[in-house]
PDB file of C-alpha atoms in Angstrom:
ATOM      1  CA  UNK A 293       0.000   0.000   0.000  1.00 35.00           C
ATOM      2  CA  UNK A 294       1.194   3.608  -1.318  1.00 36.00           C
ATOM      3  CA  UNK A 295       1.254   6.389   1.357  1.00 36.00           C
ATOM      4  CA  UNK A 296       1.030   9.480   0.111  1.00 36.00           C
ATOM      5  CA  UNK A 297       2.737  12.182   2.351  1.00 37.00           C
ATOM      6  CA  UNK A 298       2.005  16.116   1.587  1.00 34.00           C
ATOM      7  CA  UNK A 299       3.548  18.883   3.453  1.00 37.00           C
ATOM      8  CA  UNK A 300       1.652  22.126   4.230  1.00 42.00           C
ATOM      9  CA  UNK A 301       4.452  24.538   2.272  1.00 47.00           C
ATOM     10  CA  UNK A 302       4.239  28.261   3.573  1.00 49.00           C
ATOM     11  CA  UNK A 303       5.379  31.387   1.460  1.00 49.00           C
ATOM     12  CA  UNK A 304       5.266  35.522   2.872  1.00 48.00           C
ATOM     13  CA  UNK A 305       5.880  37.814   0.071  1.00 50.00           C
ATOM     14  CA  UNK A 306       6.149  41.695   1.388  1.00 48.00           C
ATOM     15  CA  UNK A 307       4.801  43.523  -1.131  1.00 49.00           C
ATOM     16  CA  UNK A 308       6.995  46.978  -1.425  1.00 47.00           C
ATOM     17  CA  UNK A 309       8.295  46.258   1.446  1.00 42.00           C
ATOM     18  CA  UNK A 310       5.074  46.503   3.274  1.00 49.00           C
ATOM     19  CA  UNK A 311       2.103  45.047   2.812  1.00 71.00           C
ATOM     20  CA  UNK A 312       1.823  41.209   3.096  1.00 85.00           C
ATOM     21  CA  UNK A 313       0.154  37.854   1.249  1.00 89.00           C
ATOM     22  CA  UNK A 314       0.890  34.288   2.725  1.00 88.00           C
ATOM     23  CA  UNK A 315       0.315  31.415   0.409  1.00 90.00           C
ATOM     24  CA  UNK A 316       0.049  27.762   2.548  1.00 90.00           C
ATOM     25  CA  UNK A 317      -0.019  25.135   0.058  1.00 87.00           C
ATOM     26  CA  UNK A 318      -0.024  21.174   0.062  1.00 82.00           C
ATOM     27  CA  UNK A 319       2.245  21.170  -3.375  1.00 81.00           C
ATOM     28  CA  UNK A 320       4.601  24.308  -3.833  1.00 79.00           C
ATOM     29  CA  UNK A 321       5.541  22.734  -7.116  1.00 77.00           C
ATOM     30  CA  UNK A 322       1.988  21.888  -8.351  1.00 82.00           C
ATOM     31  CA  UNK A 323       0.094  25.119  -6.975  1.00 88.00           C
ATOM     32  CA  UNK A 324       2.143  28.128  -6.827  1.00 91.00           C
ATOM     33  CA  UNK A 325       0.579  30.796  -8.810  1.00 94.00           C
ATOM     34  CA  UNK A 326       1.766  31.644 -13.105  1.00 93.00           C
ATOM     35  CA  UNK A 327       5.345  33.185 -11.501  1.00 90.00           C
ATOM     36  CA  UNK A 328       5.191  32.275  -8.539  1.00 88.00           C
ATOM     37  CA  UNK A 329       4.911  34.534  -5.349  1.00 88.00           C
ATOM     38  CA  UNK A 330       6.869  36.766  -6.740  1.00 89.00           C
ATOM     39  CA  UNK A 331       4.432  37.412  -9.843  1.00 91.00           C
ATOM     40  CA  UNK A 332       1.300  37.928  -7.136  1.00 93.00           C
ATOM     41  CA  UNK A 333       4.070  40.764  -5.471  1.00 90.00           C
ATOM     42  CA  UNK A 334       4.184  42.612  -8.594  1.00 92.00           C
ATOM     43  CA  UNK A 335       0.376  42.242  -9.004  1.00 95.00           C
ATOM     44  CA  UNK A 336      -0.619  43.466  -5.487  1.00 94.00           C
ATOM     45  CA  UNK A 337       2.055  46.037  -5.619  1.00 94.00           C
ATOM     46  CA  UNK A 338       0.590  47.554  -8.593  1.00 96.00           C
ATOM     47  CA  UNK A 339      -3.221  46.682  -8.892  1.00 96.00           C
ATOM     48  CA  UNK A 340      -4.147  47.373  -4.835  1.00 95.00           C
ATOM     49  CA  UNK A 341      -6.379  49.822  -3.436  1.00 94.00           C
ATOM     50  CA  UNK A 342      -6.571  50.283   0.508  1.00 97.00           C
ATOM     51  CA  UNK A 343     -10.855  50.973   1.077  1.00 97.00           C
ATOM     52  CA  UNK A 344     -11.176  54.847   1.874  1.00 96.00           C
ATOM     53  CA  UNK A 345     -13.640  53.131   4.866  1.00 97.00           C
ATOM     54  CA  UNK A 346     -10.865  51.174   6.317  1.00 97.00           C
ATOM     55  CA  UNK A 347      -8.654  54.291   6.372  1.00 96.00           C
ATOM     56  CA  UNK A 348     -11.571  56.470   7.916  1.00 97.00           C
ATOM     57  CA  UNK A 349     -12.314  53.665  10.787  1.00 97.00           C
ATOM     58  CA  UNK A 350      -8.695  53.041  10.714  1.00 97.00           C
ATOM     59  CA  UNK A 351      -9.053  49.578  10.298  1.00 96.00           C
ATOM     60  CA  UNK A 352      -6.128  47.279   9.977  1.00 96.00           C
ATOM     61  CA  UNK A 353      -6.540  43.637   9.029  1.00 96.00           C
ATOM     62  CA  UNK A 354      -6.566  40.322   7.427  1.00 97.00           C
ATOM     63  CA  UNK A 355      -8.320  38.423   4.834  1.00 97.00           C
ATOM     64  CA  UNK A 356      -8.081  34.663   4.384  1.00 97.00           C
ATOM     65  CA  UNK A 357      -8.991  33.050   1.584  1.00 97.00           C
ATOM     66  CA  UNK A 358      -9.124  29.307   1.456  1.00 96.00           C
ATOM     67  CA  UNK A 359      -9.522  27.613  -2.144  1.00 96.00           C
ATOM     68  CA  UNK A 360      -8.909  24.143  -4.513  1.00 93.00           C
ATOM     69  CA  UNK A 361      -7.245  23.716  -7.445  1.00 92.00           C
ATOM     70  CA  UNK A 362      -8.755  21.707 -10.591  1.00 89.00           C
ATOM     71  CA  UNK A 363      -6.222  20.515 -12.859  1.00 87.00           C
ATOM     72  CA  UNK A 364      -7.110  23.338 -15.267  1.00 88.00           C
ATOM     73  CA  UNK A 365      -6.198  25.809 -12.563  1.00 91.00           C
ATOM     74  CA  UNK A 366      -8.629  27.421 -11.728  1.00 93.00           C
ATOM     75  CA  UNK A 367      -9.913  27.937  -8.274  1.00 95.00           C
ATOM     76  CA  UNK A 368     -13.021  26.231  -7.014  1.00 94.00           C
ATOM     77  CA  UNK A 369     -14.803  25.812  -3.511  1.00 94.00           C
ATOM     78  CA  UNK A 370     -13.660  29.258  -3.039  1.00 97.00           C
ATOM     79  CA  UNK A 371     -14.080  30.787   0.186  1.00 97.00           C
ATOM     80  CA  UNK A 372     -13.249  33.876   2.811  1.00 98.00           C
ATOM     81  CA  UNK A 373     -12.134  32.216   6.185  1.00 97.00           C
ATOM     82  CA  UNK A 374     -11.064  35.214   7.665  1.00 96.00           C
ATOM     83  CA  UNK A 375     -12.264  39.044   7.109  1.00 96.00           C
ATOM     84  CA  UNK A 376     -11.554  41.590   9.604  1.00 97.00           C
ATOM     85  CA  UNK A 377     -13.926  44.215   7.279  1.00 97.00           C
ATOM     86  CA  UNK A 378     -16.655  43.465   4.578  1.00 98.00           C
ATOM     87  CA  UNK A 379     -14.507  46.290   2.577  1.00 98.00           C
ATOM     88  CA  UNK A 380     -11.109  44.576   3.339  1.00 98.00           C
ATOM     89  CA  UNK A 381     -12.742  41.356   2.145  1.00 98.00           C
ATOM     90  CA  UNK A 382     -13.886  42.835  -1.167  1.00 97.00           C
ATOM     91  CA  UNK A 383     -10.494  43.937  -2.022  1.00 97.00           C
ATOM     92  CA  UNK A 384      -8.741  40.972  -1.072  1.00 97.00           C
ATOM     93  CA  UNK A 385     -11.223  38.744  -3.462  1.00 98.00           C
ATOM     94  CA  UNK A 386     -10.677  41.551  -6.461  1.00 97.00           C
ATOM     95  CA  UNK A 387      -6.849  40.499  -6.350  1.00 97.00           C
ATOM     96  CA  UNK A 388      -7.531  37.235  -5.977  1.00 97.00           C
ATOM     97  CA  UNK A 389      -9.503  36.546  -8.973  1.00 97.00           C
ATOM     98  CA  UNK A 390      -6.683  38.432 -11.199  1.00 98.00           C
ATOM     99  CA  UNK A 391      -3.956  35.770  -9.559  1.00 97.00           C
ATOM    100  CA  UNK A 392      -3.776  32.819 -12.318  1.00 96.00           C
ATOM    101  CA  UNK A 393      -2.754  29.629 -12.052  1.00 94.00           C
ATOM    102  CA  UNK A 394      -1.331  27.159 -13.604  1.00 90.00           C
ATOM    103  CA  UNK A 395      -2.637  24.176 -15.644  1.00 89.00           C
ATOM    104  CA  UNK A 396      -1.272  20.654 -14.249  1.00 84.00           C
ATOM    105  CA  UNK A 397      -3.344  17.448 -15.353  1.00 77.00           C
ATOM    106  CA  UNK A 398      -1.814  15.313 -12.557  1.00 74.00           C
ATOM    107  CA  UNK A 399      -2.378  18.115  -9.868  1.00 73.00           C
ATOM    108  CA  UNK A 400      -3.299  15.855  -6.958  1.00 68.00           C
ATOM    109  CA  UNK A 401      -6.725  16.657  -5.516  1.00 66.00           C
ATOM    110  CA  UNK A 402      -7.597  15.599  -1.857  1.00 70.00           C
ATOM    111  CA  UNK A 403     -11.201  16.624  -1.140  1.00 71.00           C
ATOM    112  CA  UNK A 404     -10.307  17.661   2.430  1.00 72.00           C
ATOM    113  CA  UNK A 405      -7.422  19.656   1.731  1.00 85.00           C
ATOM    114  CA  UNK A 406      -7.641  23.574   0.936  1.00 91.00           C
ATOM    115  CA  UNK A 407      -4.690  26.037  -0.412  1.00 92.00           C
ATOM    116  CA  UNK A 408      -5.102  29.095   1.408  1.00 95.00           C
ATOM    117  CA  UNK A 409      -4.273  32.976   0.846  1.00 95.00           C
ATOM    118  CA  UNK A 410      -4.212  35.355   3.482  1.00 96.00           C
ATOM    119  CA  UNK A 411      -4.298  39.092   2.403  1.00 96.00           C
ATOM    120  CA  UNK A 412      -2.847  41.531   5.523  1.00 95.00           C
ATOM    121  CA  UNK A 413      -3.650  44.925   5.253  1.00 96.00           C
ATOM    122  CA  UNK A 414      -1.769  48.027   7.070  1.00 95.00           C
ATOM    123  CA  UNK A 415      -2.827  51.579   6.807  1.00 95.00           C
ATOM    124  CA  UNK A 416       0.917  52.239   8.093  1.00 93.00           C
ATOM    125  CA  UNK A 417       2.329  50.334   5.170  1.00 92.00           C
ATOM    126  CA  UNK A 418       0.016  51.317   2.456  1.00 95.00           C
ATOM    127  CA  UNK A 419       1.425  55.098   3.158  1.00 95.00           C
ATOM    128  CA  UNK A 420       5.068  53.573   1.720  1.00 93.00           C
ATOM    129  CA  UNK A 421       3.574  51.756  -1.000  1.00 94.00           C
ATOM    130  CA  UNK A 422       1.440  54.464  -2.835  1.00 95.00           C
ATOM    131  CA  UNK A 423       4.358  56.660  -2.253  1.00 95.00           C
ATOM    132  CA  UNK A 424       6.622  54.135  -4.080  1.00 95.00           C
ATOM    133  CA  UNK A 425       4.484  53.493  -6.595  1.00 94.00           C
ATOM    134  CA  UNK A 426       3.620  57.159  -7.226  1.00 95.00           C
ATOM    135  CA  UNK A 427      -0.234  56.655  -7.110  1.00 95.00           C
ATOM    136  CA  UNK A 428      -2.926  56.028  -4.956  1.00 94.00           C
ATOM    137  CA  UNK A 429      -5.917  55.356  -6.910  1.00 93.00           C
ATOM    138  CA  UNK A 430      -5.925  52.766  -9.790  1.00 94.00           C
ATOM    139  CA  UNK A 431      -6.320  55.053 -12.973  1.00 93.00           C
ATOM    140  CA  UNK A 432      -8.253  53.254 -15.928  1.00 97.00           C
ATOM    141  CA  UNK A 433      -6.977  54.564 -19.641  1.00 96.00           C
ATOM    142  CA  UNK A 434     -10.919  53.233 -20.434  1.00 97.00           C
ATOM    143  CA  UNK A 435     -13.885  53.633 -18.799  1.00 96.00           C
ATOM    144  CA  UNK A 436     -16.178  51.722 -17.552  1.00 97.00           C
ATOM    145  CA  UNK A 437     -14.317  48.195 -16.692  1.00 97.00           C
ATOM    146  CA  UNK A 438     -15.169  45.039 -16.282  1.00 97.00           C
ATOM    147  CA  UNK A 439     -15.730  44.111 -12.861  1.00 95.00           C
ATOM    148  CA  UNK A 440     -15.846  40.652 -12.951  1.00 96.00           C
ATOM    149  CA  UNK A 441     -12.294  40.455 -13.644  1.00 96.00           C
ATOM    150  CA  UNK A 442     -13.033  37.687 -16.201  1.00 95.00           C
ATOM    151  CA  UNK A 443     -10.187  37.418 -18.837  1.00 95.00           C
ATOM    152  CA  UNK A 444      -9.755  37.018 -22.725  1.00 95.00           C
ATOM    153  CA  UNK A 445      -7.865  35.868 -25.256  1.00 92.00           C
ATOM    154  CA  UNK A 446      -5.965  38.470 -26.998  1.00 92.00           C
ATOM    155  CA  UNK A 447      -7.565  36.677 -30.247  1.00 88.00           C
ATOM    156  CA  UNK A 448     -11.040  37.040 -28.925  1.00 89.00           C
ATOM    157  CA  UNK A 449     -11.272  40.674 -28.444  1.00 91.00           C
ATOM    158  CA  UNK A 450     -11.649  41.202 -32.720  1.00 82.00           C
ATOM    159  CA  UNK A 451     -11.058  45.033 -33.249  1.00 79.00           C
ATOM    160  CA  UNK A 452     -10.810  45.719 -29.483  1.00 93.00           C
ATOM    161  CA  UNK A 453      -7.105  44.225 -28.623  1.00 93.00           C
ATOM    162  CA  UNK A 454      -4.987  45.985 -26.438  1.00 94.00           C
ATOM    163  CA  UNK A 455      -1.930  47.816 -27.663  1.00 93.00           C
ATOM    164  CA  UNK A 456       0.776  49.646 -26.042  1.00 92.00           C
ATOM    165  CA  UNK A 457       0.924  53.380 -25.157  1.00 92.00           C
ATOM    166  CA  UNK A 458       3.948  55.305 -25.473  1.00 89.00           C
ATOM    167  CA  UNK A 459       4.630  59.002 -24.832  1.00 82.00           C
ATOM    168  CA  UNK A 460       4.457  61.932 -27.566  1.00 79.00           C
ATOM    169  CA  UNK A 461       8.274  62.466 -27.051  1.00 82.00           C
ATOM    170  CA  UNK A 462       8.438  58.564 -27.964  1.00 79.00           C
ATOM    171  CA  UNK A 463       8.318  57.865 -31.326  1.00 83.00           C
ATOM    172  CA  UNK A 464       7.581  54.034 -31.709  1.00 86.00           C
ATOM    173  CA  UNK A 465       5.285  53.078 -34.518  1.00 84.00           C
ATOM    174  CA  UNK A 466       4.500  49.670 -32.395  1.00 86.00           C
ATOM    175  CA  UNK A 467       5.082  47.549 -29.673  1.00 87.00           C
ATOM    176  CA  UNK A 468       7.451  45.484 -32.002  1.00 88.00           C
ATOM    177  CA  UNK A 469       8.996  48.709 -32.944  1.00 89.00           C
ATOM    178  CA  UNK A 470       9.810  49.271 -29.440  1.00 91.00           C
ATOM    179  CA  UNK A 471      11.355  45.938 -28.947  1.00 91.00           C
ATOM    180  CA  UNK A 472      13.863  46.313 -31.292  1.00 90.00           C
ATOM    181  CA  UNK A 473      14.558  49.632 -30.035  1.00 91.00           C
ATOM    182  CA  UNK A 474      14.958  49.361 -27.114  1.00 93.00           C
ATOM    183  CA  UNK A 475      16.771  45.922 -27.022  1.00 94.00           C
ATOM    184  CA  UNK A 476      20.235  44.916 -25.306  1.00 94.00           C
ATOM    185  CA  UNK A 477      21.658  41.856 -27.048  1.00 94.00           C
ATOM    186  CA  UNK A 478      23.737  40.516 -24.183  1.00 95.00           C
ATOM    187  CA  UNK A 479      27.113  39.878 -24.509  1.00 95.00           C
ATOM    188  CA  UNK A 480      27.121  36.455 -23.511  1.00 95.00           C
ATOM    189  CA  UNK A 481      24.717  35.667 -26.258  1.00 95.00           C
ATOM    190  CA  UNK A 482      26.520  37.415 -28.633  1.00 94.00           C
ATOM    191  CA  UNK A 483      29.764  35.790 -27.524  1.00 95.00           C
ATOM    192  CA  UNK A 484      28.161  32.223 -27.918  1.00 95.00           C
ATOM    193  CA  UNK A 485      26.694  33.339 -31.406  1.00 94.00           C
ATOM    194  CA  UNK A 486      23.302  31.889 -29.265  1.00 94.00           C
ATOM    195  CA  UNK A 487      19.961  32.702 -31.861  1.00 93.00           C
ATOM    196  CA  UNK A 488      16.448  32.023 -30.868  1.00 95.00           C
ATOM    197  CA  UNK A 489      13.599  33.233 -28.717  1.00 95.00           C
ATOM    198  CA  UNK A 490      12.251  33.984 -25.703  1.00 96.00           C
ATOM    199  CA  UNK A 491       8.364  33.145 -25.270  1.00 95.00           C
ATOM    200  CA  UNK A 492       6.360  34.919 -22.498  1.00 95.00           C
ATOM    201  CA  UNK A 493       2.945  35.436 -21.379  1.00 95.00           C
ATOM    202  CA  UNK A 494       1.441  37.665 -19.638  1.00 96.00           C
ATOM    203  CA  UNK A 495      -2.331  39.209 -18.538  1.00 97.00           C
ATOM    204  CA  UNK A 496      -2.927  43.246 -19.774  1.00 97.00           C
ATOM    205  CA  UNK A 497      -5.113  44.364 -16.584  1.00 98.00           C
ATOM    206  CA  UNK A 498      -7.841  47.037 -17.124  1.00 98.00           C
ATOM    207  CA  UNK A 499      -5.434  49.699 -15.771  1.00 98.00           C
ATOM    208  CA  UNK A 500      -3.072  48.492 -18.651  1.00 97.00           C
ATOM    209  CA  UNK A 501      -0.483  47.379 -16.374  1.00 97.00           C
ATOM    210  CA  UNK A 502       1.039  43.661 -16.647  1.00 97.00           C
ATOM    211  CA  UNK A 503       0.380  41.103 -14.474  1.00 97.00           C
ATOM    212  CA  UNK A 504       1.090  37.411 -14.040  1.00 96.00           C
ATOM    213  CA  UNK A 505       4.275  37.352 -16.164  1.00 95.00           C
ATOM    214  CA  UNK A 506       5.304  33.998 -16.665  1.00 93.00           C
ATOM    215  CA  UNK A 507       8.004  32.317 -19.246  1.00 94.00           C
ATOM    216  CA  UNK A 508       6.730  30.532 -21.896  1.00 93.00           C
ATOM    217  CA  UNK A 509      10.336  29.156 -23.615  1.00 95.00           C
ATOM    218  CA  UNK A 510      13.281  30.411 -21.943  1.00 96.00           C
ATOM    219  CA  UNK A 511      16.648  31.281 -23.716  1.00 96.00           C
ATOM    220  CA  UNK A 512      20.026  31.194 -21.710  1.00 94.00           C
ATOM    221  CA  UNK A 513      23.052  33.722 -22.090  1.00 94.00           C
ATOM    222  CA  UNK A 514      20.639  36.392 -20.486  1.00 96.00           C
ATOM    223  CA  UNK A 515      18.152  36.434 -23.049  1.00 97.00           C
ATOM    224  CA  UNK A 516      15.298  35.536 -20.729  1.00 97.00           C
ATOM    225  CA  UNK A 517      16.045  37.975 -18.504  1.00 97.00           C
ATOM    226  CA  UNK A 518      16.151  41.347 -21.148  1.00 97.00           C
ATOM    227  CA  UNK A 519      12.808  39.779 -22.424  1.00 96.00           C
ATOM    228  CA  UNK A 520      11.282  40.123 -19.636  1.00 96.00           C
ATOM    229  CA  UNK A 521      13.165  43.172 -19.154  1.00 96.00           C
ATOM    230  CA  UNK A 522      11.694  44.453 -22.045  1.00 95.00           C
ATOM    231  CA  UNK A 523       8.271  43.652 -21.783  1.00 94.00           C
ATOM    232  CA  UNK A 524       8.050  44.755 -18.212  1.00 94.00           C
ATOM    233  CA  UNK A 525       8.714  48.895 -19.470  1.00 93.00           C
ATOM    234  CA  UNK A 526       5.722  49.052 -21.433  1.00 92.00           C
ATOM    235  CA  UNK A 527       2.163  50.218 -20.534  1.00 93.00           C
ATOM    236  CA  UNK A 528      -0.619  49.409 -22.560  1.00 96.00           C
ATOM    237  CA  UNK A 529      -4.308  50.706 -23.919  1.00 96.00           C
ATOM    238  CA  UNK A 530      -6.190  47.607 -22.676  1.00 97.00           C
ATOM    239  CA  UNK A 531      -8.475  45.371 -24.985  1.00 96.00           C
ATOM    240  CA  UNK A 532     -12.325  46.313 -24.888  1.00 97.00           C
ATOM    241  CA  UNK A 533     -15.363  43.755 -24.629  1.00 95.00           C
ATOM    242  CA  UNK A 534     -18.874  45.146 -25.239  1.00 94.00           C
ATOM    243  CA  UNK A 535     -17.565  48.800 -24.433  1.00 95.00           C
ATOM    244  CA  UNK A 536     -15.548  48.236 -21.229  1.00 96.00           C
ATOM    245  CA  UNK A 537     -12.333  47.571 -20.291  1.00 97.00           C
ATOM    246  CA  UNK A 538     -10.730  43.561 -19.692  1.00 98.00           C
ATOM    247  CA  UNK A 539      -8.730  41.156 -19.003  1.00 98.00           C
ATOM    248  CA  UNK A 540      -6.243  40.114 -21.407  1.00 96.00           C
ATOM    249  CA  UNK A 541      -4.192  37.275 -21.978  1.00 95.00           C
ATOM    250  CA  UNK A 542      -1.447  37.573 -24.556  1.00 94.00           C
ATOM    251  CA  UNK A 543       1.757  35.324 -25.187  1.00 94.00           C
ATOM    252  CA  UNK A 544       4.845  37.089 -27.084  1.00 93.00           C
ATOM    253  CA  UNK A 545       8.188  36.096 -28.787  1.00 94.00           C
ATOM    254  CA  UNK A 546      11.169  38.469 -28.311  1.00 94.00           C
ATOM    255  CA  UNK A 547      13.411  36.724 -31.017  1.00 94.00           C
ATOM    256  CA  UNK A 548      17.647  37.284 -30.747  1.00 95.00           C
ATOM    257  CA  UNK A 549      18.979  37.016 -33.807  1.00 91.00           C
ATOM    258  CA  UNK A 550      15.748  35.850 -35.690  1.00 91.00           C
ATOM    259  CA  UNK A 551      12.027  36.788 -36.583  1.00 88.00           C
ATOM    260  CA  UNK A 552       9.900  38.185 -32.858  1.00 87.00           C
ATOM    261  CA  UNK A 553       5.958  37.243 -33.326  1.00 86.00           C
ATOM    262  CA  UNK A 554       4.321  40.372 -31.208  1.00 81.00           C
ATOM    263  CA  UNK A 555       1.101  38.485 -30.478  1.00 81.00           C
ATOM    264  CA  UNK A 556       0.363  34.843 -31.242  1.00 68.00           C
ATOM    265  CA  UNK A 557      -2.582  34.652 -32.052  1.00 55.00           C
ATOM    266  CA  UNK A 558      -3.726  31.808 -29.540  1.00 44.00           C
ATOM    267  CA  UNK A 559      -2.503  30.775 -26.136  1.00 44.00           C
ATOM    268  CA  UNK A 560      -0.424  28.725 -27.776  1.00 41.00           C
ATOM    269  CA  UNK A 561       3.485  28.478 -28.452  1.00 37.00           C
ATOM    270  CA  UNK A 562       3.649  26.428 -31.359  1.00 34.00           C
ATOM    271  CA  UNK A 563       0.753  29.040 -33.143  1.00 34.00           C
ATOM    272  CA  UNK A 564       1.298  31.564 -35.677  1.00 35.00           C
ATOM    273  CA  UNK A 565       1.144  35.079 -34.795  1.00 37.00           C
ATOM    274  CA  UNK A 566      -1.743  37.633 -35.296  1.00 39.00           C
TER     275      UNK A 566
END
């Protein structure tokens, strides 16, 4: 007879060097989010919003949120096990739908056993990360959004795709044209004569910020990391659905030394592109 043994795996990420999310999982390897922790960092960091009731009442807290996994990755039997204010707990969940994870066919499920997120908020900390950040309120390049932070296919969104914003003084004709621009072959590359691409993906939020940045096809000699280097300094317009703002998903190849493809035109790394 087989035992199986699983051990409860606990993760802190301080977000800006302040606020807090805890991830307690059975599998680290199968259930960490697309990036890992430090992917739902970058997300917090940039997409949270501290409830102007909480800060009135000043009301520090903590929101738990206990979930499973299906092998498809998304998050079922969701639910909040901890909320220290109905406003705290509606923030926590809005960041916690944009988290994504990934897709693992043998991801062992065990009816009785939850992953679980807790969300700490401080009014203290939230002072350092606005002022890090250089904002306080999440500013939307398209109004209305979609609230049910439901995402799309870059391929679904027809006319409506997102596409990236640069500054009058910036003269880029495209995102592609930006790439090129803006690229660093590194030297170790160049020194190995090393040719190929770097495949990422990655989720255009309604605030057109980046989130859930994950490598698709890595490339070594430090390709991967001025990929991600690169796609990391842009901002975009985000892609429209029925008039507001969404969710989403794109996958693009930064090529050295051969063709990129800007947008595939599924989720797919073996597509064409768009």
């Amino acid at each position: 007879m087989r035992i199986l043994v699983f051990i409860l795996f606990s993760f802190v990420v301080y977000i800006g060097s302040a606020q807090k999310v805890y991830l307690k999982s059975i599998s680290k390897a199968d259930n960490s989010p697309v990036g890992d922790m430090k992917s739902v960092k970058t997300l917090i960091f940039n997409e949270m919003y501290y409830p102007i009731e909480d800060i009135k009442s000043q009301t520090d807290g903590t929101v738990a949120i206990q979930y499973q996994l299906t092998s498809s990755g998304v998050p079922k039997n969701v639910k909040v096990i901890l909320a220290t204010s109905a406003t705290l707990e509606k923030e926590a969940m809005r960041l916690f739908k944009k988290i994504e994870f990934p897709e693992k066919k043998n991801r062992v499920y065990i009816e009785s056993r939850y992953e679980v997120m807790t969300f700490n908020f401080s009014r203290k900390d939230w002072v350092k990360v606005y002022t890090k950040r250089g904002y306080k309120e999440i500013m939307y390049p398209h109004e209305p959004i979609d609230s049910t932070e439901k995402t799309y296919f870059y391929k679904e969104l027809k006319e409506d795709k997102p596409y990236a914003l640069f500054s009058k003084k910036e003269h880029y004709k495209s995102y592609m044209d930006f790439i090129s621009a803006k690229m660093e072959f590194p030297e170790e590359a160049l020194r190995l004569n090393l040719k190929g691409e770097v495949v990422v993906s990655f989720i255009v939020e309604q605030s057109g910020r980046i989130s859930n940045v994950n490598v698709v096809q890595p490339l070594g000699a430090g390709c991967t990391q001025e990929a991600l280097r690169l796609i990391n300094m842009i901002t975009w317009y985000p892609g429209r659905k029925d008039g507001k703002a969404v969710r989403t998903k794109m996958i693009s190849s930064i090529g050295f030394g051969v063709n990129s493809i800007p947008f595939y035109g599924s989720f797919n790394a073996s597509g064409g592109g768009n």
